PDB file of C-alpha atoms in Angstrom:
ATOM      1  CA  UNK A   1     -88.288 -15.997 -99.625  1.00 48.00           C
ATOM      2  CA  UNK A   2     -89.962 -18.924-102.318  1.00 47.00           C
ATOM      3  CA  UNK A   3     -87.337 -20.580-103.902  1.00 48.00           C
ATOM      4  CA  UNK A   4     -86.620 -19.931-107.749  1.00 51.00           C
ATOM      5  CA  UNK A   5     -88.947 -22.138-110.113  1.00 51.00           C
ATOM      6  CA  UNK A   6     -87.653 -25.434-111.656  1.00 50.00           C
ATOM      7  CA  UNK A   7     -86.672 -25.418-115.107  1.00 50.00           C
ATOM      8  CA  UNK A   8     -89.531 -27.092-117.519  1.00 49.00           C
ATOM      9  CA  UNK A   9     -86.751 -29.831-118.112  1.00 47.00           C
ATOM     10  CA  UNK A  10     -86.384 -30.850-114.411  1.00 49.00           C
ATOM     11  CA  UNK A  11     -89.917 -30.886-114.046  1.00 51.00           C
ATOM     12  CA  UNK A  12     -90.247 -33.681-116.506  1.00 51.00           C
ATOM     13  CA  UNK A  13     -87.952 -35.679-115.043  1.00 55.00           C
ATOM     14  CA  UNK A  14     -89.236 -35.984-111.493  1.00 66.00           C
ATOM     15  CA  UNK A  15     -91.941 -38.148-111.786  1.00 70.00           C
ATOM     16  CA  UNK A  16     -90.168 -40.780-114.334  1.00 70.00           C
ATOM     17  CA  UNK A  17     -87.371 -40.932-111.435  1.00 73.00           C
ATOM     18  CA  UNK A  18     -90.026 -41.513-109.029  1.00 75.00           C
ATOM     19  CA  UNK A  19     -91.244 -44.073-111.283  1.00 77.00           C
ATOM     20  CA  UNK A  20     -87.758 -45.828-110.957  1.00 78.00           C
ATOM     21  CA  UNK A  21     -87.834 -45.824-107.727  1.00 78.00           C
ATOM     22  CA  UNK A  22     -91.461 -47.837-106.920  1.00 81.00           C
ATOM     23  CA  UNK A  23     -90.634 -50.651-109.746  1.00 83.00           C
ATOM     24  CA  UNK A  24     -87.188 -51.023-107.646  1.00 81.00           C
ATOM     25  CA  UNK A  25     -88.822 -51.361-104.497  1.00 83.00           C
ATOM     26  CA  UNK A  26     -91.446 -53.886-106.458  1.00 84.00           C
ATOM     27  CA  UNK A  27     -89.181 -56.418-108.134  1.00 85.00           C
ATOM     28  CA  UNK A  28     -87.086 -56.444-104.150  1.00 82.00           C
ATOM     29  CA  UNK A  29     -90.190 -57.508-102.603  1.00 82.00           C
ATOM     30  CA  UNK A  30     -90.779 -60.126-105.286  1.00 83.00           C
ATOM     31  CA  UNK A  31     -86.966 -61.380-105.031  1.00 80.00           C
ATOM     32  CA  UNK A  32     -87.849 -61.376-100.910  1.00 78.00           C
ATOM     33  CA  UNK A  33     -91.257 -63.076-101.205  1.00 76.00           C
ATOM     34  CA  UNK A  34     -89.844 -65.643-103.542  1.00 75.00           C
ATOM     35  CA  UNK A  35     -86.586 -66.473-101.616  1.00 66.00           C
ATOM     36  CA  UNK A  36     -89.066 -67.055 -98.495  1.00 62.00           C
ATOM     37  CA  UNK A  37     -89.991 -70.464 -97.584  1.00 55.00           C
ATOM     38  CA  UNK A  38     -93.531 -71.090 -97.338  1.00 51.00           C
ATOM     39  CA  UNK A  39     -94.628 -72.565 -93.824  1.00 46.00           C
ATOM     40  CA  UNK A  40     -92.048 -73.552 -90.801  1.00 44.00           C
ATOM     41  CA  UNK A  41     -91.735 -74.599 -87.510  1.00 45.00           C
ATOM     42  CA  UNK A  42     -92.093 -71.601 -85.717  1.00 46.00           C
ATOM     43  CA  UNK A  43     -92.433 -68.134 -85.740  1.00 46.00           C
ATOM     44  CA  UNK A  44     -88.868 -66.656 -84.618  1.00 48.00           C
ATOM     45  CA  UNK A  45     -87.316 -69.065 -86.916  1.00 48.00           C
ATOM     46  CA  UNK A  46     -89.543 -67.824 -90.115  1.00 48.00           C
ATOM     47  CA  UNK A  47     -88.390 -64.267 -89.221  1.00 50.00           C
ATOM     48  CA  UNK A  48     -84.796 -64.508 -88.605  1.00 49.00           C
ATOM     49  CA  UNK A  49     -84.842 -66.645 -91.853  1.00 50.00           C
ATOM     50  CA  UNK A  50     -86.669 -64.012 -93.739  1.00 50.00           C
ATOM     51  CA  UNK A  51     -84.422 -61.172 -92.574  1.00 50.00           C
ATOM     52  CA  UNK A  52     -81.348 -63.202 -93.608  1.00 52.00           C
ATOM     53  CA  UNK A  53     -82.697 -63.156 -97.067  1.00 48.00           C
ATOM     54  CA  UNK A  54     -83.919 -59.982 -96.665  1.00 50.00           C
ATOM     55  CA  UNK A  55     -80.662 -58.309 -95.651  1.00 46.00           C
ATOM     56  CA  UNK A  56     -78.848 -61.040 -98.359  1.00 49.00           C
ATOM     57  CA  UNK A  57     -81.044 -59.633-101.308  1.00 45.00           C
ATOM     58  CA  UNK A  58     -80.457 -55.642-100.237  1.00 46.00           C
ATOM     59  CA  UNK A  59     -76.747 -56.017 -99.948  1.00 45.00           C
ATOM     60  CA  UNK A  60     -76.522 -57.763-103.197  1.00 45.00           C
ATOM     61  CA  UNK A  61     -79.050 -55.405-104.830  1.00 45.00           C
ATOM     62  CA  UNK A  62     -76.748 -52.964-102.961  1.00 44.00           C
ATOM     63  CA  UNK A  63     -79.741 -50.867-101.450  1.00 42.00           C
ATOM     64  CA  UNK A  64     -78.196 -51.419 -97.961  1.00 43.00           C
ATOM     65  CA  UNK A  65     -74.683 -52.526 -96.003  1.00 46.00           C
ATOM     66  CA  UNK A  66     -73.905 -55.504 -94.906  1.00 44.00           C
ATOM     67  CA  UNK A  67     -74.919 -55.775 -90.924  1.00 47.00           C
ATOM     68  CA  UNK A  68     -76.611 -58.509 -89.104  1.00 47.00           C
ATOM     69  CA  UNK A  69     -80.179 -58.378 -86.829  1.00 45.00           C
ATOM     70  CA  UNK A  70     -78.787 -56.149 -83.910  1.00 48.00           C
ATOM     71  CA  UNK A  71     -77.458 -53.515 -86.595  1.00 49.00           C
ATOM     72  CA  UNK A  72     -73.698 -54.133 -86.339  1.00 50.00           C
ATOM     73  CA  UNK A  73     -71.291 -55.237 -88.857  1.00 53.00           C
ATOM     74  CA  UNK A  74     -72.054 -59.072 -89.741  1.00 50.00           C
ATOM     75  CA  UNK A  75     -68.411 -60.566 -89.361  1.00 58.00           C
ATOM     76  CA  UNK A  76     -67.963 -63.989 -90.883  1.00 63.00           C
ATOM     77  CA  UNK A  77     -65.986 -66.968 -89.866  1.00 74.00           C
ATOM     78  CA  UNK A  78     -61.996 -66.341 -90.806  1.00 74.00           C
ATOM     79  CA  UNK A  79     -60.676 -68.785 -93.293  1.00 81.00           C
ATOM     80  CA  UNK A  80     -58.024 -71.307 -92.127  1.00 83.00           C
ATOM     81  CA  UNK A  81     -54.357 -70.066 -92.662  1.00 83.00           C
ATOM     82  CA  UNK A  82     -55.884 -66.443 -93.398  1.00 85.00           C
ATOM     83  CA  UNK A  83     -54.133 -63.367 -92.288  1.00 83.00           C
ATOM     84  CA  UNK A  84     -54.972 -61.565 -88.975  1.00 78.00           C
ATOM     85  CA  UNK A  85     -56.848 -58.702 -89.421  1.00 78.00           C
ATOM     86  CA  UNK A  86     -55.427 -56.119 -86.744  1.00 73.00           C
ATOM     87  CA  UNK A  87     -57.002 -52.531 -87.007  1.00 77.00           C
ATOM     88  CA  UNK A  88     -54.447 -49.767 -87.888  1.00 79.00           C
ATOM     89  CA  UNK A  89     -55.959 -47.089 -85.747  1.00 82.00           C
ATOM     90  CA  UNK A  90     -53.642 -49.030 -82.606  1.00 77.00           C
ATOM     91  CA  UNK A  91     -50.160 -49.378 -82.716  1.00 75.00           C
ATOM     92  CA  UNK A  92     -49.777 -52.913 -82.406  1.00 71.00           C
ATOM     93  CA  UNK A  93     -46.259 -54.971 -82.481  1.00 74.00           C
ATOM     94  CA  UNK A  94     -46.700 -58.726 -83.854  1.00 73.00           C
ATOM     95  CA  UNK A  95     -46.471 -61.455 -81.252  1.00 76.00           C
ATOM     96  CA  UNK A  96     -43.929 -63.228 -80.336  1.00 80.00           C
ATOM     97  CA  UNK A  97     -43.308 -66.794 -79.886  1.00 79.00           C
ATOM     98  CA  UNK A  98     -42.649 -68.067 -76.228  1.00 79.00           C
ATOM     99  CA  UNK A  99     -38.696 -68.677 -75.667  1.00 80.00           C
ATOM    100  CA  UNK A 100     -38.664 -72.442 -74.798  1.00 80.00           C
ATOM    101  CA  UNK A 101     -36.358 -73.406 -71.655  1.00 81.00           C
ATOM    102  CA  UNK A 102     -33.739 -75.481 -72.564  1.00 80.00           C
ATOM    103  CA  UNK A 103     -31.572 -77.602 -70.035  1.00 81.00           C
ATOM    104  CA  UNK A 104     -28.358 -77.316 -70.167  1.00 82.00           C
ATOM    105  CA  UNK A 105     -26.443 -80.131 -68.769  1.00 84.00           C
ATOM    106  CA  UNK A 106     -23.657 -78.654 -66.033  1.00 82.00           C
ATOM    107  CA  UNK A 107     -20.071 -80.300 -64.835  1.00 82.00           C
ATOM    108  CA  UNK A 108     -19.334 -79.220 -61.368  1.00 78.00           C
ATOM    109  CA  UNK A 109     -15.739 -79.488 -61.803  1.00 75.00           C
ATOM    110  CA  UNK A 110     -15.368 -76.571 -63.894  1.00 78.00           C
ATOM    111  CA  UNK A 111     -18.446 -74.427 -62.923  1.00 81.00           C
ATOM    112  CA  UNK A 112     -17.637 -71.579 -60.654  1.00 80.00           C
ATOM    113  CA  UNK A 113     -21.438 -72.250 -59.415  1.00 81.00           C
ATOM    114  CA  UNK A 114     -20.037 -75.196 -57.419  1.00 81.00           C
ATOM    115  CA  UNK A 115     -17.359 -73.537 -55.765  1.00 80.00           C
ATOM    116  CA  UNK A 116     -13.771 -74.566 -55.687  1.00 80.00           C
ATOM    117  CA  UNK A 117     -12.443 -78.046 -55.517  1.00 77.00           C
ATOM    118  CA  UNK A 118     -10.709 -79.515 -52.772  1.00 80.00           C
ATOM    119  CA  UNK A 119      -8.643 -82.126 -53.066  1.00 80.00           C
ATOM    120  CA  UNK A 120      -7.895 -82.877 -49.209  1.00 80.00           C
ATOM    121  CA  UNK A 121     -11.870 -82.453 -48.548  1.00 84.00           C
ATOM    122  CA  UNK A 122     -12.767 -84.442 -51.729  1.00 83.00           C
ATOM    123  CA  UNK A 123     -10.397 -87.608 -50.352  1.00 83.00           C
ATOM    124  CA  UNK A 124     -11.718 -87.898 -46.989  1.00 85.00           C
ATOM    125  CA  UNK A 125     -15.186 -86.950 -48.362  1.00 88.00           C
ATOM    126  CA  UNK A 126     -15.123 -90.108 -50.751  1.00 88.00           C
ATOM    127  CA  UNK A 127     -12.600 -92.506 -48.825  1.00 86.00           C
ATOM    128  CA  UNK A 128     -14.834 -95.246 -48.905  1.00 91.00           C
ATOM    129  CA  UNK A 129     -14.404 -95.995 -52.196  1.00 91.00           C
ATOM    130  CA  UNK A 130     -11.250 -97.459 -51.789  1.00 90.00           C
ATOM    131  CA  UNK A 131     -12.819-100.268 -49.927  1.00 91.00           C
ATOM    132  CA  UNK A 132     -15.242-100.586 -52.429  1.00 93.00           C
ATOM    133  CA  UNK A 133     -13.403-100.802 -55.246  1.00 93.00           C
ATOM    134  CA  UNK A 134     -10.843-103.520 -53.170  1.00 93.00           C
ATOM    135  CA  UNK A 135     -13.909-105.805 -52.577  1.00 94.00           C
ATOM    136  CA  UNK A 136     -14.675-105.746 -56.406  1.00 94.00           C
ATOM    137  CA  UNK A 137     -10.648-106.810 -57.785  1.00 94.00           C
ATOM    138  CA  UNK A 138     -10.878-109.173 -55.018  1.00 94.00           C
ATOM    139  CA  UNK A 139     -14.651-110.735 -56.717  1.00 95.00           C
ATOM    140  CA  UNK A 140     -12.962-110.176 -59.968  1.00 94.00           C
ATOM    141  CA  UNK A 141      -9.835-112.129 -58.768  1.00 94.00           C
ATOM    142  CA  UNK A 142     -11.658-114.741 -57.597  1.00 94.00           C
ATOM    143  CA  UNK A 143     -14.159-115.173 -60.846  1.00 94.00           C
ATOM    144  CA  UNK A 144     -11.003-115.429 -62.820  1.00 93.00           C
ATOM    145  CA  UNK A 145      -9.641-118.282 -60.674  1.00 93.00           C
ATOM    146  CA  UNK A 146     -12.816-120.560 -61.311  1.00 93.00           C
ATOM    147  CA  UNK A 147     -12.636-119.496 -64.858  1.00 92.00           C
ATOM    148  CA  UNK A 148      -9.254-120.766 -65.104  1.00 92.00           C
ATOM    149  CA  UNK A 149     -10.275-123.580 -63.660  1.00 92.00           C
ATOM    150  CA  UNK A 150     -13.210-124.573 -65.535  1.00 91.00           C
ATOM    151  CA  UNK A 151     -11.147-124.173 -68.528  1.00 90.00           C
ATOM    152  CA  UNK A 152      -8.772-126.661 -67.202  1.00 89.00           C
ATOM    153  CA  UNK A 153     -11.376-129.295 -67.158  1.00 88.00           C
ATOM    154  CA  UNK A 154     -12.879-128.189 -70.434  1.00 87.00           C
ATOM    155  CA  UNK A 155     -12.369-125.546 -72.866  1.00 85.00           C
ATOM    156  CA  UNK A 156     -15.023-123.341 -74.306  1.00 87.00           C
ATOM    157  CA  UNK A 157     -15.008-120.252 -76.812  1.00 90.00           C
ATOM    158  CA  UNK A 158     -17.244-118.633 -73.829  1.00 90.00           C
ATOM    159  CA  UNK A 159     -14.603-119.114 -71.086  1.00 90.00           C
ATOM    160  CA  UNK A 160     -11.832-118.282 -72.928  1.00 91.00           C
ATOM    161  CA  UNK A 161     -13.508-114.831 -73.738  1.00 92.00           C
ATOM    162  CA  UNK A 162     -14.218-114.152 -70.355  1.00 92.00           C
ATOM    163  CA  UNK A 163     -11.177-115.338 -68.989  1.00 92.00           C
ATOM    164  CA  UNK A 164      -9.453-112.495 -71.682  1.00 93.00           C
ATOM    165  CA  UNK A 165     -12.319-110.269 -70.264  1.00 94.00           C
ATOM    166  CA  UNK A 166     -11.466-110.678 -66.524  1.00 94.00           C
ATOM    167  CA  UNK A 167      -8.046-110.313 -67.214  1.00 94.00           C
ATOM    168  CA  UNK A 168      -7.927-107.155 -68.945  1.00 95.00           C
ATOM    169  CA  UNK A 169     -10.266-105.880 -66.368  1.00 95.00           C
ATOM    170  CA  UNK A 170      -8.157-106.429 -63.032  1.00 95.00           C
ATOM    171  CA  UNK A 171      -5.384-105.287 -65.402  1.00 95.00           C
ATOM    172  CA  UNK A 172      -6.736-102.387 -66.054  1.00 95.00           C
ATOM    173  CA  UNK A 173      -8.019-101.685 -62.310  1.00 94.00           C
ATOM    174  CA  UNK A 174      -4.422-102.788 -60.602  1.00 94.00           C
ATOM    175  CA  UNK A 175      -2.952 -99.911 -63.040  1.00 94.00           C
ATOM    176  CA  UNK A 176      -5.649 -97.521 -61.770  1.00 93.00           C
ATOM    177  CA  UNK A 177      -4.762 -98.217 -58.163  1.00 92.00           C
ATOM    178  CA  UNK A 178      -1.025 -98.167 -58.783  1.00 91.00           C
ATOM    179  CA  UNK A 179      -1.512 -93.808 -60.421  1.00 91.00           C
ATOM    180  CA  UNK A 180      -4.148 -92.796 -57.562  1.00 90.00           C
ATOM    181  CA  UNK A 181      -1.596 -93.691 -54.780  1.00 89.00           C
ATOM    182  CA  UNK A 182       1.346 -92.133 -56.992  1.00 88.00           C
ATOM    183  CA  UNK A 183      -1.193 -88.949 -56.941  1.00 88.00           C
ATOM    184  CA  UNK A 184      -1.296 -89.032 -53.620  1.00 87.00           C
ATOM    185  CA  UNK A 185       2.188 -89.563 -52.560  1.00 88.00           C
ATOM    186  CA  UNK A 186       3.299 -86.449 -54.686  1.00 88.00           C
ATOM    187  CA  UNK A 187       0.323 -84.472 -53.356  1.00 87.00           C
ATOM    188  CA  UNK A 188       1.263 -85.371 -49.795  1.00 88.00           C
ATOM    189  CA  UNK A 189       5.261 -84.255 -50.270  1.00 88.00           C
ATOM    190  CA  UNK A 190       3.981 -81.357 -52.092  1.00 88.00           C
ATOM    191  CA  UNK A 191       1.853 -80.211 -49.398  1.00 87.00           C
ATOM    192  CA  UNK A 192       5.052 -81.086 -47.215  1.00 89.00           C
ATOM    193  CA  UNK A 193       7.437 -79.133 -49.216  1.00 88.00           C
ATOM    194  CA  UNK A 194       4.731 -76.057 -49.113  1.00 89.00           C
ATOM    195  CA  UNK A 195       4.654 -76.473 -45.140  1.00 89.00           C
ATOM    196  CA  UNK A 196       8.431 -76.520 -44.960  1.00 89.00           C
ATOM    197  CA  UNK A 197       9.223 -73.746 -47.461  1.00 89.00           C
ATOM    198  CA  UNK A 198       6.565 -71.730 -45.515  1.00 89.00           C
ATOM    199  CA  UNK A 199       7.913 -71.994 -41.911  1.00 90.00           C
ATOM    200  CA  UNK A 200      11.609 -71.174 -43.426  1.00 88.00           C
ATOM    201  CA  UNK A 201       9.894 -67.759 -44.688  1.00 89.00           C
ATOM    202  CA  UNK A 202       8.280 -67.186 -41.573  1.00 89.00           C
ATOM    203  CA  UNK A 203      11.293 -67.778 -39.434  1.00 89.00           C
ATOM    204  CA  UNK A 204      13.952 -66.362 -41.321  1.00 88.00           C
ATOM    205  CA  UNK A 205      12.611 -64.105 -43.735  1.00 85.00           C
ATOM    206  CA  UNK A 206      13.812 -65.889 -46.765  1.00 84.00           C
ATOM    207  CA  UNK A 207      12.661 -65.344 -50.469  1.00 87.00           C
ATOM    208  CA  UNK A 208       9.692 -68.337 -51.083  1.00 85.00           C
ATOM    209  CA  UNK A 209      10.960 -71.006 -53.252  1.00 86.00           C
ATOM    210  CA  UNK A 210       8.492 -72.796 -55.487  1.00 85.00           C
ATOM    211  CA  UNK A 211       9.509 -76.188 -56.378  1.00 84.00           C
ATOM    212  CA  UNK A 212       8.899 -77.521 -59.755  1.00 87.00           C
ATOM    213  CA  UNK A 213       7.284 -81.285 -60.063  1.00 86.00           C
ATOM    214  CA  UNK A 214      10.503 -83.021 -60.925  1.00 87.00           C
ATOM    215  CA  UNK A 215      11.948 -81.905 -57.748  1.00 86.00           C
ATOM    216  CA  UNK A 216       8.641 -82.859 -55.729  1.00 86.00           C
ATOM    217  CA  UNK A 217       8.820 -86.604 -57.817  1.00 86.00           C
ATOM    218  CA  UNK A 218      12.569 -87.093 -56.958  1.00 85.00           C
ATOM    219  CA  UNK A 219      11.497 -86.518 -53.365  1.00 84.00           C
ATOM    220  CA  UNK A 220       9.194 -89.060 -53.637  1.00 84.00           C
ATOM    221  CA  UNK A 221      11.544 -91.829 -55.380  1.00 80.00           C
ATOM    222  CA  UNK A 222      14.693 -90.863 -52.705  1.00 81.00           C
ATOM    223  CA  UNK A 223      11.539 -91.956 -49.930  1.00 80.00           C
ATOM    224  CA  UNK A 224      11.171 -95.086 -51.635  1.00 76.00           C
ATOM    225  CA  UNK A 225      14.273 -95.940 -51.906  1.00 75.00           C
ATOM    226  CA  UNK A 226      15.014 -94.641 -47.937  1.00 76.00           C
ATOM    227  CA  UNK A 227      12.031 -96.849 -47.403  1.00 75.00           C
ATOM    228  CA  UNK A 228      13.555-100.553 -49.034  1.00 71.00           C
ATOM    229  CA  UNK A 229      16.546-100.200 -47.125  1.00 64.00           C
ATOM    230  CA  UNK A 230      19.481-100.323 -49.667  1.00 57.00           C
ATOM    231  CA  UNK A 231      17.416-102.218 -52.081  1.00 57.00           C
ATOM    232  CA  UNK A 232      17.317-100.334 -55.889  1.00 62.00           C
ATOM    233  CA  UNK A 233      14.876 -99.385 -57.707  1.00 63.00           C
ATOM    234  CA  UNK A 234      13.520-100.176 -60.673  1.00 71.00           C
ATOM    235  CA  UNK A 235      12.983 -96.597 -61.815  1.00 68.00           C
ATOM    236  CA  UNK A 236      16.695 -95.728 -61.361  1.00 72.00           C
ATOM    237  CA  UNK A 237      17.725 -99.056 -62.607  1.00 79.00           C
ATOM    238  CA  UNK A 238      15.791 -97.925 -66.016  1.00 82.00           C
ATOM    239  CA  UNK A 239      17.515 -94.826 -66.011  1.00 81.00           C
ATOM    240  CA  UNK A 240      20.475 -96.108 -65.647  1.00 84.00           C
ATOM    241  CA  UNK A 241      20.681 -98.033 -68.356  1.00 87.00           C
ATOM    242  CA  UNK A 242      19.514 -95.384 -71.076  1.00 87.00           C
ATOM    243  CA  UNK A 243      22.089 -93.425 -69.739  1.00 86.00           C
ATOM    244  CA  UNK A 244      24.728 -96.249 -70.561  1.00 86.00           C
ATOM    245  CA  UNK A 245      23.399 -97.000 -73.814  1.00 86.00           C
ATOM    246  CA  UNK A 246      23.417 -93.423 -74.894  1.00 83.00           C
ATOM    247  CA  UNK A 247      27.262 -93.703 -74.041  1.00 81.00           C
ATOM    248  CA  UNK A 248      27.941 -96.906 -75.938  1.00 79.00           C
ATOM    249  CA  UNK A 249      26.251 -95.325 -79.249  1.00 79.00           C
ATOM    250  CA  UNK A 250      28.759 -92.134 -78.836  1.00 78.00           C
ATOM    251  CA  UNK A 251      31.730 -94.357 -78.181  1.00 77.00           C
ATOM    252  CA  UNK A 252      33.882 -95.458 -81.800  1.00 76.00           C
ATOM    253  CA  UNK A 253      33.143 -98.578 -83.834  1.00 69.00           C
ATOM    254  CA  UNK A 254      35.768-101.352 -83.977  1.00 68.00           C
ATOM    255  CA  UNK A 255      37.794-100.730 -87.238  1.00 67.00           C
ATOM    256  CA  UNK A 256      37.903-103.296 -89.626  1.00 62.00           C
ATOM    257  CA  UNK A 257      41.129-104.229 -91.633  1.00 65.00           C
ATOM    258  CA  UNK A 258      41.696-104.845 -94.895  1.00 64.00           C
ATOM    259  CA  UNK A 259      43.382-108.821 -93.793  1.00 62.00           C
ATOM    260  CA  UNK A 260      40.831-109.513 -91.477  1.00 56.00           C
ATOM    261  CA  UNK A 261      38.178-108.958 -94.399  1.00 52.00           C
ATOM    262  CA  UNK A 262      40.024-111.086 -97.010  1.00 53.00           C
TER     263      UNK A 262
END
């Protein structure tokens, strides 16, 4: 079967699009000729340069695509701060930032990482620092002795400073001393008292008594005063007296007459 004839009108029109076409293609091969530079250094570099321009002048003419020498996609260099290009035909989550480790500092008296504390261990573990901490009152005695006595001879703002210094610091030490051994006597008669209450339960059956701390600490001051041998004490002798003058405020005012004020 022949196709139908062409109008007259379509006819006509044929060759002036064909017409079109070849001045096109003429004033691209001038643009191409004239963007070429005339001579170079080589060969290879003449011909990639001309196909750059080449490829340049069709894309912006629009006759072909973008694409570089090998025939794929020319992809140019991505701005600085621009935003990643990720293709949507993959199901891509955005990334995410490294966690940085952060140290965390960690006090082994109450972490339950470093087990449980024991105080009978911890004493005999660390005994030795009660000889080292007697060697340094005894230095500390001794530097306040020459101080003294330098200041004796002469006095300076310097010396009397450090004489105030070395003072406050055995001070402070002696007083440090004097509530570690009051710790440990009341830890020793409470781990007494725990012994005794114990063995009662486990010879006769009884119902464990617990002992409060002012019971443990009046043990401890009826051994001190067991242990100076009728001599008192000045805890009790404290006590004492607060308990007297808390009887002289309760006890009546003198009564003043009315002669005795004239």
């Amino acid at each position: 079967l022949k196709a139908p004839p062409l109008p007259g009108s379509t006819r006509l029109m044929l060759p002036l699009l064909k017409s079109l076409a070849a001045r096109r293609e003429a004033e691209l091969s001038a643009r191409i000729s004239a963007a070429t530079p005339s001579g170079g250094s080589s060969a290879s570099a003449s011909g990639k340069r001309s196909g750059r321009a080449t490829l340049s002048l069709a894309a912006a003419s629009g006759a072909v695509p973008v694409k570089d020498v090998h025939g794929k996609k020319a992809t140019g260099k991505r701005k600085k701060g621009a935003p990643l290009e990720v293709s949507s035909r993959k199901a891509s989550a955005p990334k995410i930032a490294a966690k940085r480790r952060v140290d965390r500092a960690r006090d082994p008296r109450f972490d339950d990482l470093c087990g449980k504390l024991d105080m009978d261990s911890f004493e005999k573990s660390y005994g030795f620092l009660e000889e080292y901490r007697q060697d340094e009152l005894s230095a500390l005695k001794a530097e306040a002795a020459q101080v003294r006595k330098r200041l004796e001879k002469k006095s300076s703002a310097a010396l009397m400073a450090r004489e105030a210094e070395l003072r406050q610091e055995i001070h402070r030490r002696v007083q440090q001393d004097k509530q570690r051994r009051q710790r440990g006597e009341m830890r020793e008669a409470e781990l007494s008292v725990k012994q005794e209450e114990r063995r009662k339960v486990q010879e006769t059956g009884k119902t464990p008594y617990f002992h409060r701390r002012g019971a443990i600490r009046k043990l401890v001051h009826e051994k001190h005063r067991a242990a100076k041998k009728g001599s008192r004490d000045k805890l009790e002798e404290r006590r004492e007296k607060k308990i007297a003058g808390r009887g002289k405020k309760k006890l009546p005012g003198r009564r003043v007459r009315e002669s005795d004020a004239a």
